[in-house]
Short mmCIF file of C-alpha atoms and ligand atoms in Angstrom, two decimals:
data_model
loop_
_atom_site.label_atom_id
_atom_site.label_comp_id
_atom_site.label_asym_id
_atom_site.label_seq_id
_atom_site.Cartn_x
_atom_site.Cartn_y
_atom_site.Cartn_z
CA UNK A 17 251.14 157.45 -68.97
CA UNK A 18 254.34 158.79 -70.20
CA UNK A 19 257.63 156.77 -70.55
CA UNK A 20 259.02 157.98 -67.27
CA UNK A 21 255.97 157.18 -65.27
CA UNK A 22 255.65 153.83 -66.99
CA UNK A 23 259.29 153.02 -65.89
CA UNK A 24 258.60 154.28 -62.24
CA UNK A 25 255.26 152.46 -61.89
CA UNK A 26 256.56 149.26 -63.46
CA UNK A 27 259.48 149.33 -60.82
CA UNK A 28 256.91 149.80 -58.11
CA UNK A 29 254.69 146.98 -59.28
CA UNK A 30 257.93 144.64 -59.40
CA UNK A 31 258.64 145.77 -55.89
CA UNK A 32 255.21 145.22 -54.73
CA UNK A 33 255.22 141.72 -56.27
CA UNK A 34 258.37 140.70 -54.61
CA UNK A 35 256.95 142.12 -51.15
CA UNK A 36 253.66 140.25 -51.77
CA UNK A 37 255.53 136.98 -52.40
CA UNK A 38 257.67 137.46 -49.17
CA UNK A 39 254.72 138.20 -46.90
CA UNK A 40 251.91 136.08 -48.41
CA UNK A 41 252.61 133.35 -45.91
CA UNK A 42 251.45 135.67 -43.06
CA UNK A 43 248.00 136.26 -44.69
CA UNK A 44 244.94 134.01 -44.19
CA UNK A 45 244.93 131.81 -47.36
CA UNK A 46 241.19 132.65 -48.16
CA UNK A 47 240.00 136.19 -47.62
CA UNK A 48 237.69 136.69 -44.70
CA UNK A 49 235.16 138.85 -46.60
CA UNK A 50 231.39 138.71 -47.02
CA UNK A 51 229.80 138.54 -50.60
CA UNK A 52 229.40 141.96 -52.08
CA UNK A 53 231.81 143.64 -49.78
CA UNK A 54 234.39 144.47 -52.53
CA UNK A 55 231.81 145.47 -55.03
CA UNK A 56 230.23 148.08 -52.57
CA UNK A 57 233.98 149.84 -52.56
CA UNK A 58 234.01 150.22 -56.43
CA UNK A 59 232.68 153.30 -57.92
CA UNK A 60 229.34 152.97 -59.59
CA UNK A 61 230.37 154.54 -62.84
CA UNK A 62 233.66 154.97 -64.71
CA UNK A 63 235.54 158.34 -64.18
CA UNK A 64 235.02 161.04 -66.64
CA UNK A 65 238.47 162.67 -65.78
CA UNK A 66 241.79 160.92 -65.47
CA UNK A 67 242.81 159.96 -62.06
CA UNK A 68 246.34 159.84 -60.38
CA UNK A 69 248.19 156.65 -60.52
CA UNK A 70 248.86 157.13 -56.95
CA UNK A 71 245.17 156.82 -56.03
CA UNK A 72 244.59 153.95 -58.44
CA UNK A 73 247.51 151.99 -56.93
CA UNK A 74 246.29 152.74 -53.29
CA UNK A 75 242.79 151.40 -54.13
CA UNK A 76 244.25 148.25 -55.49
CA UNK A 77 245.99 147.67 -52.26
CA UNK A 78 243.21 148.80 -50.01
CA UNK A 79 240.20 147.57 -51.72
CA UNK A 80 241.20 144.70 -53.94
CA UNK A 81 243.70 142.82 -52.16
CA UNK A 82 241.84 142.08 -48.99
CA UNK A 83 239.40 140.22 -51.19
CA UNK A 84 242.04 137.99 -52.97
CA UNK A 85 242.44 134.25 -52.33
CA UNK A 86 246.20 133.59 -52.07
CA UNK A 87 246.92 130.94 -54.54
CA UNK A 88 250.71 131.45 -53.99
CA UNK A 89 250.37 130.96 -50.40
CA UNK A 90 252.46 127.91 -49.15
CA UNK A 91 249.57 126.55 -47.21
CA UNK A 92 247.20 126.37 -50.16
CA UNK A 93 246.06 122.68 -50.26
CA UNK A 94 242.65 123.26 -51.91
CA UNK A 95 241.60 122.36 -55.55
CA UNK A 96 244.81 121.93 -57.58
CA UNK A 97 247.64 124.46 -57.49
CA UNK A 98 247.94 127.23 -59.88
CA UNK A 99 251.71 127.82 -59.44
CA UNK A 100 253.26 131.02 -60.77
CA UNK A 101 257.06 130.57 -60.11
CA UNK A 102 258.74 133.86 -59.76
CA UNK A 103 260.75 133.50 -62.85
CA UNK A 104 257.44 132.80 -64.91
CA UNK A 105 256.10 136.02 -63.51
CA UNK A 106 258.98 137.83 -64.97
CA UNK A 107 258.74 136.05 -68.36
CA UNK A 108 255.01 137.07 -68.15
CA UNK A 109 255.94 140.67 -67.45
CA UNK A 110 258.04 140.82 -70.54
CA UNK A 111 255.26 139.25 -72.64
CA UNK A 112 252.83 141.76 -71.43
CA UNK A 113 255.28 144.62 -72.20
CA UNK A 114 255.94 143.47 -75.70
CA UNK A 115 252.18 142.52 -76.19
CA UNK A 116 252.26 140.70 -79.37
CA UNK A 117 249.45 138.70 -80.96
CA UNK A 118 250.98 135.44 -81.78
CA UNK A 119 248.40 133.98 -84.15
CA UNK A 120 250.45 133.30 -87.31
CA UNK A 121 254.26 132.58 -87.74
CA UNK A 122 254.58 136.04 -89.31
CA UNK A 123 252.90 137.82 -86.51
CA UNK A 124 255.68 136.83 -84.32
CA UNK A 125 258.14 134.29 -85.61
CA UNK A 126 260.00 133.83 -82.54
CA UNK A 127 256.86 133.18 -80.49
CA UNK A 128 255.95 130.43 -83.02
CA UNK A 129 259.39 128.90 -83.10
CA UNK A 130 259.84 128.90 -79.38
CA UNK A 131 256.42 127.38 -78.94
CA UNK A 132 257.42 124.46 -81.26
CA UNK A 133 260.55 123.98 -79.16
CA UNK A 134 258.96 124.10 -75.88
CA UNK A 135 256.30 121.62 -76.89
CA UNK A 136 259.20 119.39 -77.79
CA UNK A 137 261.02 120.08 -74.73
CA UNK A 138 258.01 119.03 -72.59
CA UNK A 139 257.46 116.04 -74.77
CA UNK A 140 260.98 114.81 -73.92
CA UNK A 141 260.63 115.90 -70.32
CA UNK A 142 257.43 113.81 -69.85
CA UNK A 143 258.81 110.88 -71.58
CA UNK A 144 256.73 110.81 -74.70
CA UNK A 145 258.03 109.48 -77.92
CA UNK A 146 259.03 111.48 -80.99
CA UNK A 147 256.10 112.04 -83.34
CA UNK A 148 254.04 113.97 -80.93
CA UNK A 149 253.76 117.55 -81.78
CA UNK A 150 251.40 120.14 -80.15
CA UNK A 151 250.27 123.52 -79.30
CA UNK A 152 249.88 125.64 -76.22
CA UNK A 153 246.29 126.43 -75.37
CA UNK A 154 244.90 128.76 -72.75
CA UNK A 155 243.34 126.06 -70.61
CA UNK A 156 242.75 122.37 -70.52
CA UNK A 157 239.06 123.20 -71.11
CA UNK A 158 240.12 124.61 -74.64
CA UNK A 159 242.39 121.69 -75.41
CA UNK A 160 239.58 119.11 -74.68
CA UNK A 161 237.17 121.17 -76.76
CA UNK A 162 239.71 121.09 -79.67
CA UNK A 163 239.98 117.23 -79.16
CA UNK A 164 236.28 116.61 -78.96
CA UNK A 165 235.70 118.68 -82.15
CA UNK A 166 238.41 116.72 -83.79
CA UNK A 167 236.79 113.37 -82.76
CA UNK A 168 233.47 114.75 -84.04
CA UNK A 169 234.92 115.86 -87.50
CA UNK A 170 236.89 112.69 -87.92
CA UNK A 171 233.95 110.57 -87.38
CA UNK A 172 231.81 112.55 -89.69
CA UNK A 173 234.59 112.75 -92.33
CA UNK A 174 234.64 116.51 -91.87
CA UNK A 175 231.16 116.93 -92.70
CA UNK A 176 229.98 118.48 -89.32
CA UNK A 177 231.72 121.90 -89.68
CA UNK A 178 230.21 122.16 -93.22
CA UNK A 179 226.76 120.93 -92.85
CA UNK A 180 226.07 121.02 -89.21
CA UNK A 181 224.98 118.08 -87.05
CA UNK A 182 221.29 117.71 -88.02
CA UNK A 183 220.78 114.70 -90.41
CA UNK A 184 224.01 113.04 -89.21
CA UNK A 185 224.25 109.90 -87.30
CA UNK A 186 224.13 110.34 -83.56
CA UNK A 187 227.72 110.55 -82.18
CA UNK A 188 228.80 108.83 -79.18
CA UNK A 189 231.85 109.67 -76.92
CA UNK A 190 232.99 107.63 -73.90
CA UNK A 191 234.61 108.52 -70.43
CA UNK A 192 234.53 107.44 -66.95
CA UNK A 193 232.50 108.84 -64.04
CA UNK A 194 235.71 110.62 -62.74
CA UNK A 195 236.44 113.23 -65.54
CA UNK A 196 236.32 116.88 -65.10
CA UNK A 197 233.35 118.93 -65.97
CA UNK A 198 235.21 120.46 -68.88
CA UNK A 199 234.62 117.13 -70.70
CA UNK A 200 230.74 117.82 -70.35
CA UNK A 201 231.01 121.24 -71.56
CA UNK A 202 233.14 120.32 -74.56
CA UNK A 203 230.51 117.73 -75.58
CA UNK A 204 227.69 120.45 -75.14
CA UNK A 205 229.60 123.12 -77.02
CA UNK A 206 230.39 120.69 -79.75
CA UNK A 207 226.78 119.94 -80.44
CA UNK A 208 227.01 116.38 -79.53
CA UNK A 209 224.81 116.52 -76.50
CA UNK A 210 225.02 115.28 -73.00
CA UNK A 211 222.89 112.31 -73.76
CA UNK A 212 225.76 111.12 -76.07
CA UNK A 213 228.34 111.28 -73.42
CA UNK A 214 228.63 107.68 -72.27
CA UNK A 215 229.81 107.32 -68.62
CA UNK A 216 231.56 104.12 -68.19
CA UNK A 217 231.64 102.77 -64.46
CA UNK A 218 234.86 102.60 -62.75
CA UNK A 219 236.61 99.91 -60.93
CA UNK A 220 239.64 99.55 -58.55
CA UNK A 221 241.39 101.79 -56.06
CA UNK A 222 242.24 104.07 -58.86
CA UNK A 223 238.69 104.23 -60.16
CA UNK A 224 239.74 103.39 -63.61
CA UNK A 225 237.04 102.96 -66.50
CA UNK A 226 236.01 99.28 -66.66
CA UNK A 227 237.40 98.25 -70.09
CA UNK A 228 235.06 95.44 -70.49
CA UNK A 229 232.13 97.84 -69.94
CA UNK A 230 233.72 100.36 -72.27
CA UNK A 231 233.89 97.85 -75.27
CA UNK A 232 230.38 96.49 -74.40
CA UNK A 233 229.00 100.00 -74.56
CA UNK A 234 230.81 100.66 -77.88
CA UNK A 235 229.38 97.51 -79.33
CA UNK A 236 225.82 98.29 -78.03
CA UNK A 237 225.95 101.73 -79.58
CA UNK A 238 227.11 100.38 -82.91
CA UNK A 239 224.33 97.78 -82.88
CA UNK A 240 221.88 100.69 -82.21
CA UNK A 241 223.09 102.58 -85.15
CA UNK A 242 225.09 105.25 -83.21
CA UNK A 243 228.43 106.56 -84.40
CA UNK A 244 231.11 106.04 -81.81
CA UNK A 245 233.71 108.90 -82.27
CA UNK A 246 236.05 108.95 -79.31
CA UNK A 247 237.08 108.41 -75.79
CA UNK A 248 238.27 110.81 -73.19
CA UNK A 249 240.20 109.16 -70.63
CA UNK A 250 241.73 110.70 -67.49
CA UNK A 251 244.95 110.49 -65.46
CA UNK A 252 244.54 112.22 -62.01
CA UNK A 253 240.88 113.19 -61.96
CA UNK A 254 240.06 116.41 -60.02
CA UNK A 255 237.95 114.80 -57.29
CA UNK A 256 240.14 112.21 -55.91
CA UNK A 257 242.69 111.50 -58.73
CA UNK A 258 240.82 108.92 -60.65
CA UNK A 259 243.09 107.14 -63.32
CA UNK A 260 242.32 105.15 -66.25
CA UNK A 261 244.27 102.31 -67.66
CA UNK A 262 245.41 104.18 -70.60
CA UNK A 263 246.87 101.13 -72.23
CA UNK A 264 243.88 99.20 -72.00
CA UNK A 265 241.67 102.16 -73.34
CA UNK A 266 243.94 102.65 -76.18
CA UNK A 267 243.88 99.29 -77.20
CA UNK A 268 239.93 99.54 -77.43
CA UNK A 269 240.26 102.84 -79.31
CA UNK A 270 242.59 101.33 -81.88
CA UNK A 271 240.23 98.23 -82.28
CA UNK A 272 237.11 100.44 -83.04
CA UNK A 273 239.13 103.30 -84.65
CA UNK A 274 238.17 105.81 -82.15
CA UNK A 275 240.09 109.07 -81.32
CA UNK A 276 241.74 108.84 -77.80
CA UNK A 277 242.19 112.09 -75.79
CA UNK A 278 243.91 111.89 -72.41
CA UNK A 279 243.16 114.53 -69.84
CA UNK A 280 246.15 114.73 -67.50
CA UNK A 281 245.66 118.45 -66.74
CA UNK A 282 247.04 118.16 -63.33
CA UNK A 283 248.87 114.72 -63.07
CA UNK A 284 250.79 115.38 -66.34
CA UNK A 285 253.37 117.61 -64.48
CA UNK A 286 254.41 114.62 -62.44
CA UNK A 287 255.50 112.62 -65.57
CA UNK A 288 258.75 114.64 -65.56
CA UNK A 289 259.59 111.91 -62.89
CA UNK A 290 260.13 108.60 -64.55
CA UNK A 291 259.00 106.65 -61.55
CA UNK A 292 255.30 108.11 -61.91
CA UNK A 293 254.95 107.42 -65.56
CA UNK A 294 253.23 104.01 -64.85
CA UNK A 295 250.23 106.04 -64.07
CA UNK A 296 249.75 106.78 -67.82
CA UNK A 297 251.23 103.71 -69.24
CA UNK A 298 250.00 103.80 -72.96
CA UNK A 299 249.75 107.54 -73.23
CA UNK A 300 252.19 107.16 -76.06
CA UNK A 301 249.26 105.63 -78.10
CA UNK A 302 246.91 108.38 -77.55
CA UNK A 303 245.78 110.78 -80.21
CA UNK A 304 245.77 113.86 -77.92
CA UNK A 305 247.01 114.54 -74.44
CA UNK A 306 246.49 117.56 -72.40
CA UNK A 307 248.54 118.74 -69.32
CA UNK A 308 248.77 122.18 -67.66
CA UNK A 309 252.05 123.56 -66.86
CA UNK A 310 250.01 126.31 -65.10
CA UNK A 311 248.92 123.73 -62.44
CA UNK A 312 251.63 121.91 -60.52
CA UNK A 313 254.74 122.85 -62.78
CA UNK A 314 254.94 126.50 -62.05
CA UNK A 315 254.09 128.28 -65.41
CA UNK A 316 251.68 131.09 -64.44
CA UNK A 317 248.16 130.88 -65.73
CA UNK A 318 247.38 130.52 -68.59
CA UNK A 319 249.53 127.66 -70.08
CA UNK A 320 248.06 124.40 -71.03
CA UNK A 321 249.89 122.03 -73.44
CA UNK A 322 248.06 119.80 -75.89
CA UNK A 323 250.14 117.24 -77.56
CA UNK A 324 248.67 115.68 -80.71
CA UNK A 325 249.96 112.72 -82.65
CA UNK A 326 248.31 113.66 -86.08
CA UNK A 327 248.16 117.49 -86.42
CA UNK A 328 246.55 117.05 -89.86
CA UNK A 329 243.23 115.97 -88.47
CA UNK A 330 243.39 118.51 -85.72
CA UNK A 331 244.19 121.37 -88.06
CA UNK A 332 241.63 120.07 -90.52
CA UNK A 333 239.01 120.52 -87.93
CA UNK A 334 240.16 123.95 -86.67
CA UNK A 335 241.92 125.89 -89.51
CA UNK A 336 239.82 128.58 -91.31
CA UNK A 337 242.00 128.39 -94.38
CA UNK A 338 242.15 124.85 -95.70
CA UNK A 339 244.93 125.73 -98.25
CA UNK A 340 247.33 125.84 -95.32
CA UNK A 341 246.75 122.18 -94.92
CA UNK A 342 248.93 121.24 -97.76
CA UNK A 343 251.99 123.03 -96.31
CA UNK A 344 251.44 123.31 -92.64
CA UNK A 345 254.71 122.50 -90.86
CA UNK A 346 256.34 121.34 -93.93
CA UNK A 347 257.71 124.67 -95.02
CA UNK A 348 258.89 125.51 -91.60
CA UNK A 349 255.91 127.66 -91.05
CA UNK A 350 253.29 126.87 -88.39
CA UNK A 351 250.43 129.19 -87.69
CA UNK A 352 249.36 128.01 -84.24
CA UNK A 353 245.94 129.76 -84.42
CA UNK A 354 244.93 126.92 -86.71
CA UNK A 355 245.33 124.58 -83.92
CA UNK A 356 243.16 126.41 -81.48
CA UNK A 357 239.49 127.65 -81.32
CA UNK A 358 240.59 131.18 -80.62
CA UNK A 359 242.48 133.26 -83.22
CA UNK A 360 244.47 135.69 -80.96
CA UNK A 361 247.06 134.19 -78.96
CA UNK A 362 249.45 135.26 -76.15
CA UNK A 363 253.15 134.46 -76.22
CA UNK A 364 252.88 131.65 -73.75
CA UNK A 365 255.93 129.71 -74.68
CA UNK A 366 258.36 132.32 -73.04
CA UNK A 367 257.56 131.48 -69.36
CA UNK A 368 258.06 127.68 -70.12
CA UNK A 369 261.43 128.58 -71.46
CA UNK A 370 262.35 130.70 -68.54
CA UNK A 371 260.86 128.18 -66.08
CA UNK A 372 262.61 125.12 -67.31
CA UNK A 373 265.88 126.99 -67.58
CA UNK A 374 265.80 128.60 -64.27
CA UNK A 375 264.83 125.59 -62.27
CA UNK A 376 265.92 122.77 -64.51
CA UNK A 377 263.94 119.56 -64.77
CA UNK A 378 265.79 118.30 -61.80
CA UNK A 379 264.72 121.23 -59.70
CA UNK A 380 261.03 120.71 -60.78
CA UNK A 381 261.40 116.85 -60.04
CA UNK A 382 262.61 117.49 -56.58
CA UNK A 383 259.55 119.77 -55.89
CA UNK A 384 257.12 117.21 -57.18
CA UNK A 385 258.73 114.32 -55.44
CA UNK A 386 258.77 116.31 -52.16
CA UNK A 387 255.00 117.00 -52.38
CA UNK A 388 254.09 113.27 -53.24
CA UNK A 389 256.32 112.35 -50.16
CA UNK A 390 254.78 114.90 -47.74
CA UNK A 391 251.17 114.05 -48.87
CA UNK A 392 251.75 110.41 -48.26
CA UNK A 393 253.24 111.16 -44.82
CA UNK A 394 250.23 113.27 -43.94
CA UNK A 395 247.81 110.83 -45.24
CA UNK A 396 249.54 108.26 -43.01
CA UNK A 397 249.43 110.44 -39.88
CA UNK A 398 245.92 111.28 -40.34
CA UNK A 399 244.82 107.60 -40.84
CA UNK A 400 246.47 106.70 -37.54
CA UNK A 401 244.37 109.17 -35.52
CA UNK A 402 241.25 107.16 -34.18
CA UNK A 403 238.73 109.88 -35.15
CA UNK A 404 239.86 110.30 -38.79
CA UNK A 405 239.47 107.97 -41.85
CA UNK A 406 241.42 108.02 -45.13
CA UNK A 407 238.84 107.90 -47.80
CA UNK A 408 241.00 107.63 -50.85
CA UNK A 409 244.63 106.89 -50.69
CA UNK A 410 247.26 109.37 -52.19
CA UNK A 411 247.17 109.41 -55.93
CA UNK A 412 250.42 111.32 -56.39
CA UNK A 413 249.83 114.21 -53.95
CA UNK A 414 246.19 114.11 -53.66
CA UNK A 415 244.17 112.17 -51.02
CA UNK A 416 240.85 112.55 -49.13
CA UNK A 417 239.89 111.96 -45.67
CA UNK A 418 236.85 112.31 -43.38
CA UNK A 419 236.50 113.14 -39.66
CA UNK A 420 234.12 111.09 -37.55
CA UNK A 421 231.03 112.88 -36.59
CA UNK A 422 229.82 112.92 -32.84
CA UNK A 423 226.98 110.81 -31.73
CA UNK A 424 223.71 111.49 -33.66
CA UNK A 425 225.61 113.94 -36.07
CA UNK A 426 225.18 113.48 -39.81
CA UNK A 427 228.56 112.70 -41.25
CA UNK A 428 228.37 114.81 -44.27
CA UNK A 429 227.24 117.84 -42.44
CA UNK A 430 229.85 117.45 -39.90
CA UNK A 431 232.63 117.28 -42.58
CA UNK A 432 231.26 120.29 -44.47
CA UNK A 433 231.28 122.01 -41.33
CA UNK A 434 234.80 121.23 -40.68
CA UNK A 435 235.95 122.33 -44.10
CA UNK A 436 234.22 125.64 -43.50
CA UNK A 437 235.73 126.04 -40.12
CA UNK A 438 239.31 125.36 -41.44
CA UNK A 439 238.91 127.89 -44.23
CA UNK A 440 237.43 130.45 -41.98
CA UNK A 441 240.26 129.88 -39.67
CA UNK A 442 242.57 130.97 -42.50
CA UNK A 443 245.82 129.18 -41.76
CA UNK A 444 245.35 126.53 -44.41
CA UNK A 445 242.77 126.15 -47.38
CA UNK A 446 241.12 122.94 -48.30
CA UNK A 447 238.17 121.93 -50.43
CA UNK A 448 235.72 119.03 -50.26
CA UNK A 449 234.45 116.46 -52.71
CA UNK A 450 231.93 113.66 -52.92
CA UNK A 451 233.16 109.94 -52.87
CA UNK A 452 230.47 107.31 -53.55
CA UNK A 453 227.98 109.93 -52.66
CA UNK A 454 229.43 110.92 -49.19
CA UNK A 455 231.30 114.02 -48.46
CA UNK A 456 235.04 113.67 -48.22
CA UNK A 457 237.80 116.43 -47.65
CA UNK A 458 240.47 116.68 -50.31
CA UNK A 459 244.02 117.48 -49.60
CA UNK A 460 246.64 118.07 -52.10
CA UNK A 461 250.25 119.24 -51.62
CA UNK A 462 251.36 121.13 -54.62
CA UNK A 463 252.12 124.79 -53.95
CA UNK A 464 255.49 125.94 -55.35
CA UNK A 465 256.83 127.27 -52.09
CA UNK A 466 255.23 124.78 -49.73
CA UNK A 467 257.71 123.25 -47.10
CA UNK A 468 257.40 120.20 -44.93
CA UNK A 469 256.61 122.47 -41.84
CA UNK A 470 253.47 123.76 -43.74
CA UNK A 471 252.19 120.23 -44.39
CA UNK A 472 252.97 119.52 -40.64
CA UNK A 473 250.96 122.59 -39.66
CA UNK A 474 248.16 121.44 -41.73
CA UNK A 475 248.01 118.37 -39.69
CA UNK A 476 247.82 120.44 -36.38
CA UNK A 477 245.26 122.64 -37.81
CA UNK A 478 242.85 119.93 -39.06
CA UNK A 479 243.04 117.98 -35.86
CA UNK A 480 242.66 120.97 -33.63
CA UNK A 481 239.62 122.34 -35.51
CA UNK A 482 238.01 118.88 -35.98
CA UNK A 483 238.17 118.13 -32.31
CA UNK A 484 236.86 121.56 -31.44
CA UNK A 485 233.84 121.04 -33.38
CA UNK A 486 233.10 117.47 -31.91
C1 PLP B 507 241.96 121.58 -63.67
C2 PLP B 507 241.46 120.46 -64.61
C3 PLP B 507 240.89 120.74 -65.67
C4 PLP B 507 240.50 122.05 -66.35
O1 PLP B 507 241.59 122.89 -66.53
P1 PLP B 507 241.58 124.37 -67.03
O2 PLP B 507 242.99 124.64 -67.56
O3 PLP B 507 241.05 125.16 -65.98
O4 PLP B 507 240.50 124.38 -68.09
C5 PLP B 507 240.55 119.62 -66.72
N1 PLP B 507 240.74 118.36 -66.18
C6 PLP B 507 241.41 118.14 -64.98
C7 PLP B 507 241.57 116.59 -64.64
C8 PLP B 507 241.79 119.14 -64.19
O5 PLP B 507 242.39 118.88 -63.02
#
């Protein structure tokens, strides 16, 4: 592709993107396609000869787009949002055009220095105290893996990386039964083993780790000769928003010298609003916190921020060249690849800079406050319908509900059928979860362009389809 074509097609792609965002509202949120139907349309082998861009682009529109789920659809109420504010898309385009590998300070000084600044902007935005530094990871899964590896190495006095785990004392890590599966995988990948991830029962409406049970488990493990290494707490769990009492957990972590990682991948964004910060009281004493600007805040995927209180132990775990240890940060040079499992790094800070400047924290706060308000109003409306039941009350903008099955119908099957029918209908998109081993339907308001009318429309769709099934 020569420069002139590059220019023309870039313009076309930009126009296409703007048109897409303008019209996405009119499409079914989830595509109505059968498994394998896209694959069937793709050539079995790569072409030997170059093809025309016109044909490639046409195929993208005709063969690919009908099989896409529209995460930027205002009536996307499933999972958690993966917002890509328009301004973030523009920054992403620039990053892609420049295409730098930002692993060391010298491989792109501006990327490194802007990353340091954006971490600090976000620290201030979230109301975290000075003393936290951090790094932008690709995803929360990677941040949690880095935290778990640091827990492991810290507990083993940095012997695990050197000698491996055989012959070491058995490590133990603690979490509630509400944490994301990325915690399980971090434990497996870190070689700690699923059997050493101790799941503490939860209590209360927010399903918080029972602090007394946590302490008892730590004491029993010490008694049995295990080596407690750390705690993974969560704020805004994926299923129903399960939230630990971080202050209570942090106190126990301090008492037993355990590393504390807080997973606030989704809920962290809401902490730009001071009135929601009570949900993570005590976060300021965590060792590591992860939150995903690529979820609710509007920075396009991927962009996950990990704050760390003691970068020395983090870098000592992950850096390949330990001699950097002596100087990292102090001479003004940070090599962020020493803070992550991957070496190569994209320039992710630019979209945060664009996003925060273009919307202002006040604009982002207004969005999040609206979502929380609309979600609460919808939960309230549904709970007043005689055939609907609220299963879990809103945690920020996430709640779950259930529809009453007809006589002799299985409630779980009925609600699964309802989710499928709603998603096949296409006007809105929802997902289900299990609460106390029963099916519940999740609802979260969080898409960047969602408006009150969309949430109202969701009520109509849910009620209409549910009653049609009964
Ligand atoms: C989404 C989510 C994750 C995983 O995030 P990725 O960035 O996709 O790895 C982890 N924890 C919680 C609570 C989440 O909501």
